Amino acid sequence: MKHVFLGRFAPFHEGHKILLTKLINKFGIRNCLIMIGSSNIIDDRNPYTPEDRERMIQKLFPKIKFIYVKDIGNNELWLKSLKKLEKKMDEVFIFYGGSKKDLEVLSKSFKTVVLVDRMTEGKGISATEIRNK
């Protein structure tokens, strides 16, 4: 079983750190996986390469494993691609986040868990606000 935190991490911020720390403390780093989403897109919402985003996270969590996930513009096909990856890895994915909204699309095909409430424990931090500054 892989406990997965999927996000764009553009940039990786304190809210992400809180959730990832809790995930690792609960399940152990070997059972956790970071999926860097929209890895094929560089734009205003994704101003960093996936390698840049991975380096940001590795500074705090050097032993975490990463997978890059492409944005393909169709949720149904995207979910199927994640299911294929799950099968290829011979794992069961459980996705974690900070709100039901964060996990809405994933919940159609996978078990999802709100591990940290983004507005309280996650401090209401928004990567959009960070990028705008």
PDB file of C-alpha atoms in Angstrom:
ATOM      1  CA  MET A   1       0.000   0.000   0.000  1.00  0.00           C
ATOM      2  CA  LYS A   2       1.270   3.475  -0.890  1.00  0.00           C
ATOM      3  CA  HIS A   3       0.074   6.530   0.961  1.00  0.00           C
ATOM      4  CA  VAL A   4       0.171   9.223  -1.708  1.00  0.00           C
ATOM      5  CA  PHE A   5       0.332  12.995  -1.529  1.00  0.00           C
ATOM      6  CA  LEU A   6      -0.361  14.380  -4.995  1.00  0.00           C
ATOM      7  CA  GLY A   7      -0.003  18.068  -5.742  1.00  0.00           C
ATOM      8  CA  ARG A   8       1.542  20.620  -8.027  1.00  0.00           C
ATOM      9  CA  PHE A   9       3.727  21.943  -5.184  1.00  0.00           C
ATOM     10  CA  ALA A  10       4.174  25.235  -7.024  1.00  0.00           C
ATOM     11  CA  PRO A  11       5.740  26.076  -4.645  1.00  0.00           C
ATOM     12  CA  PHE A  12       6.033  23.563  -1.821  1.00  0.00           C
ATOM     13  CA  HIS A  13       4.900  25.479   1.283  1.00  0.00           C
ATOM     14  CA  GLU A  14       4.266  25.152   5.014  1.00  0.00           C
ATOM     15  CA  GLY A  15       0.783  23.636   4.507  1.00  0.00           C
ATOM     16  CA  HIS A  16       2.290  20.896   2.317  1.00  0.00           C
ATOM     17  CA  LYS A  17       5.022  20.348   4.906  1.00  0.00           C
ATOM     18  CA  ILE A  18       2.472  19.895   7.696  1.00  0.00           C
ATOM     19  CA  LEU A  19       0.519  17.298   5.725  1.00  0.00           C
ATOM     20  CA  LEU A  20       3.580  15.403   4.509  1.00  0.00           C
ATOM     21  CA  THR A  21       5.112  15.322   8.001  1.00  0.00           C
ATOM     22  CA  LYS A  22       1.893  13.898   9.420  1.00  0.00           C
ATOM     23  CA  LEU A  23       1.696  11.316   6.618  1.00  0.00           C
ATOM     24  CA  ILE A  24       5.290  10.150   7.149  1.00  0.00           C
ATOM     25  CA  ASN A  25       4.890  10.043  10.941  1.00  0.00           C
ATOM     26  CA  LYS A  26       1.754   7.927  10.572  1.00  0.00           C
ATOM     27  CA  PHE A  27       2.908   5.451   7.895  1.00  0.00           C
ATOM     28  CA  GLY A  28       6.698   5.693   7.610  1.00  0.00           C
ATOM     29  CA  ILE A  29       8.616   7.270   4.751  1.00  0.00           C
ATOM     30  CA  ARG A  30       9.015   3.943   2.884  1.00  0.00           C
ATOM     31  CA  ASN A  31       5.231   3.651   2.592  1.00  0.00           C
ATOM     32  CA  CYS A  32       4.703   7.206   1.353  1.00  0.00           C
ATOM     33  CA  LEU A  33       4.914   8.591  -2.169  1.00  0.00           C
ATOM     34  CA  ILE A  34       4.872  12.102  -3.612  1.00  0.00           C
ATOM     35  CA  MET A  35       3.202  12.550  -6.995  1.00  0.00           C
ATOM     36  CA  ILE A  36       4.132  15.828  -8.612  1.00  0.00           C
ATOM     37  CA  GLY A  37       1.169  16.792 -10.763  1.00  0.00           C
ATOM     38  CA  SER A  38       1.086  18.865 -13.948  1.00  0.00           C
ATOM     39  CA  SER A  39       4.695  17.818 -14.478  1.00  0.00           C
ATOM     40  CA  ASN A  40       4.436  18.505 -18.201  1.00  0.00           C
ATOM     41  CA  ILE A  41       3.267  22.115 -17.851  1.00  0.00           C
ATOM     42  CA  ILE A  42       5.194  25.323 -17.219  1.00  0.00           C
ATOM     43  CA  ASP A  43       2.908  28.347 -16.949  1.00  0.00           C
ATOM     44  CA  ASP A  44       1.712  30.962 -14.411  1.00  0.00           C
ATOM     45  CA  ARG A  45       0.177  28.270 -12.161  1.00  0.00           C
ATOM     46  CA  ASN A  46       3.146  25.920 -12.630  1.00  0.00           C
ATOM     47  CA  PRO A  47       6.199  28.199 -12.799  1.00  0.00           C
ATOM     48  CA  TYR A  48       8.678  25.509 -11.727  1.00  0.00           C
ATOM     49  CA  THR A  49       9.942  22.421 -13.503  1.00  0.00           C
ATOM     50  CA  PRO A  50       9.041  19.119 -11.832  1.00  0.00           C
ATOM     51  CA  GLU A  51      12.723  18.720 -10.977  1.00  0.00           C
ATOM     52  CA  ASP A  52      12.680  22.125  -9.213  1.00  0.00           C
ATOM     53  CA  ARG A  53       9.597  21.076  -7.240  1.00  0.00           C
ATOM     54  CA  GLU A  54      11.218  17.772  -6.308  1.00  0.00           C
ATOM     55  CA  ARG A  55      14.341  19.594  -5.066  1.00  0.00           C
ATOM     56  CA  MET A  56      12.198  21.897  -2.885  1.00  0.00           C
ATOM     57  CA  ILE A  57      10.646  18.895  -1.170  1.00  0.00           C
ATOM     58  CA  GLN A  58      13.884  16.881  -0.934  1.00  0.00           C
ATOM     59  CA  LYS A  59      15.509  19.620   1.127  1.00  0.00           C
ATOM     60  CA  LEU A  60      13.128  18.705   3.961  1.00  0.00           C
ATOM     61  CA  PHE A  61      12.391  15.073   3.081  1.00  0.00           C
ATOM     62  CA  PRO A  62      15.490  13.676   1.345  1.00  0.00           C
ATOM     63  CA  LYS A  63      14.363  10.019   1.421  1.00  0.00           C
ATOM     64  CA  ILE A  64      10.832  10.423   0.021  1.00  0.00           C
ATOM     65  CA  LYS A  65      10.113   8.809  -3.353  1.00  0.00           C
ATOM     66  CA  PHE A  66       8.688  10.808  -6.265  1.00  0.00           C
ATOM     67  CA  ILE A  67       6.687  10.154  -9.394  1.00  0.00           C
ATOM     68  CA  TYR A  68       5.872  12.816 -11.987  1.00  0.00           C
ATOM     69  CA  VAL A  69       2.280  12.842 -13.200  1.00  0.00           C
ATOM     70  CA  LYS A  70       1.322  14.567 -16.434  1.00  0.00           C
ATOM     71  CA  ASP A  71      -1.778  16.706 -16.839  1.00  0.00           C
ATOM     72  CA  ILE A  72      -3.676  15.277 -19.798  1.00  0.00           C
ATOM     73  CA  GLY A  73      -6.686  17.587 -19.691  1.00  0.00           C
ATOM     74  CA  ASN A  74      -9.291  14.848 -19.196  1.00  0.00           C
ATOM     75  CA  ASN A  75     -10.069  13.648 -15.667  1.00  0.00           C
ATOM     76  CA  GLU A  76     -11.398  10.258 -16.755  1.00  0.00           C
ATOM     77  CA  LEU A  77      -8.280   9.465 -18.805  1.00  0.00           C
ATOM     78  CA  TRP A  78      -6.059  10.873 -16.071  1.00  0.00           C
ATOM     79  CA  LEU A  79      -7.653   8.608 -13.452  1.00  0.00           C
ATOM     80  CA  LYS A  80      -7.210   5.629 -15.776  1.00  0.00           C
ATOM     81  CA  SER A  81      -3.527   6.500 -16.147  1.00  0.00           C
ATOM     82  CA  LEU A  82      -3.164   6.548 -12.343  1.00  0.00           C
ATOM     83  CA  LYS A  83      -4.925   3.174 -12.116  1.00  0.00           C
ATOM     84  CA  LYS A  84      -2.462   1.775 -14.694  1.00  0.00           C
ATOM     85  CA  LEU A  85       0.438   3.140 -12.650  1.00  0.00           C
ATOM     86  CA  GLU A  86      -1.000   1.579  -9.492  1.00  0.00           C
ATOM     87  CA  LYS A  87      -1.252  -1.787 -11.261  1.00  0.00           C
ATOM     88  CA  LYS A  88       2.253  -1.477 -12.760  1.00  0.00           C
ATOM     89  CA  MET A  89       3.699  -0.762  -9.307  1.00  0.00           C
ATOM     90  CA  ASP A  90       1.632  -3.631  -7.838  1.00  0.00           C
ATOM     91  CA  GLU A  91       0.405  -1.316  -5.095  1.00  0.00           C
ATOM     92  CA  VAL A  92      -2.825   0.093  -3.738  1.00  0.00           C
ATOM     93  CA  PHE A  93      -2.864   3.897  -3.669  1.00  0.00           C
ATOM     94  CA  ILE A  94      -4.589   5.910  -0.965  1.00  0.00           C
ATOM     95  CA  PHE A  95      -4.527   9.660  -1.608  1.00  0.00           C
ATOM     96  CA  TYR A  96      -4.306  12.240   1.167  1.00  0.00           C
ATOM     97  CA  GLY A  97      -5.041  15.946   1.184  1.00  0.00           C
ATOM     98  CA  GLY A  98      -6.220  18.963   3.085  1.00  0.00           C
ATOM     99  CA  SER A  99      -9.851  19.140   1.939  1.00  0.00           C
ATOM    100  CA  LYS A 100     -12.558  17.131   0.215  1.00  0.00           C
ATOM    101  CA  LYS A 101     -12.304  19.587  -2.678  1.00  0.00           C
ATOM    102  CA  ASP A 102      -8.589  18.755  -3.076  1.00  0.00           C
ATOM    103  CA  LEU A 103      -9.474  15.071  -3.345  1.00  0.00           C
ATOM    104  CA  GLU A 104     -12.756  15.322  -5.265  1.00  0.00           C
ATOM    105  CA  VAL A 105     -11.568  13.964  -8.631  1.00  0.00           C
ATOM    106  CA  LEU A 106      -9.356  11.273  -7.083  1.00  0.00           C
ATOM    107  CA  SER A 107     -12.223  10.021  -4.894  1.00  0.00           C
ATOM    108  CA  LYS A 108     -14.019   8.776  -8.015  1.00  0.00           C
ATOM    109  CA  SER A 109     -11.447   5.974  -8.435  1.00  0.00           C
ATOM    110  CA  PHE A 110      -9.400   5.789  -5.233  1.00  0.00           C
ATOM    111  CA  LYS A 111      -9.750   5.826  -1.485  1.00  0.00           C
ATOM    112  CA  THR A 112      -9.057   9.366  -0.257  1.00  0.00           C
ATOM    113  CA  VAL A 113      -8.469  10.766   3.224  1.00  0.00           C
ATOM    114  CA  VAL A 114      -8.492  14.347   4.483  1.00  0.00           C
ATOM    115  CA  LEU A 115      -5.496  14.091   6.797  1.00  0.00           C
ATOM    116  CA  VAL A 116      -5.025  17.769   7.664  1.00  0.00           C
ATOM    117  CA  ASP A 117      -7.759  20.372   7.470  1.00  0.00           C
ATOM    118  CA  ARG A 118      -6.196  22.950   5.167  1.00  0.00           C
ATOM    119  CA  MET A 119      -8.044  25.887   6.731  1.00  0.00           C
ATOM    120  CA  THR A 120      -7.148  25.164  10.363  1.00  0.00           C
ATOM    121  CA  GLU A 121      -4.215  22.815  10.892  1.00  0.00           C
ATOM    122  CA  GLY A 122      -2.923  23.631   7.382  1.00  0.00           C
ATOM    123  CA  LYS A 123      -3.036  27.345   8.279  1.00  0.00           C
ATOM    124  CA  GLY A 124      -5.130  28.265   5.215  1.00  0.00           C
ATOM    125  CA  ILE A 125      -1.993  28.662   3.138  1.00  0.00           C
ATOM    126  CA  SER A 126      -2.563  29.076  -0.594  1.00  0.00           C
ATOM    127  CA  ALA A 127       0.139  28.518  -3.211  1.00  0.00           C
ATOM    128  CA  THR A 128      -1.758  30.942  -5.468  1.00  0.00           C
ATOM    129  CA  GLU A 129      -1.262  33.730  -2.913  1.00  0.00           C
ATOM    130  CA  ILE A 130       2.402  32.799  -2.578  1.00  0.00           C
ATOM    131  CA  ARG A 131       2.926  32.898  -6.361  1.00  0.00           C
ATOM    132  CA  ASN A 132       1.112  36.235  -6.632  1.00  0.00           C
ATOM    133  CA  LYS A 133       3.453  37.794  -4.074  1.00  0.00           C
TER     134      LYS A 133
END
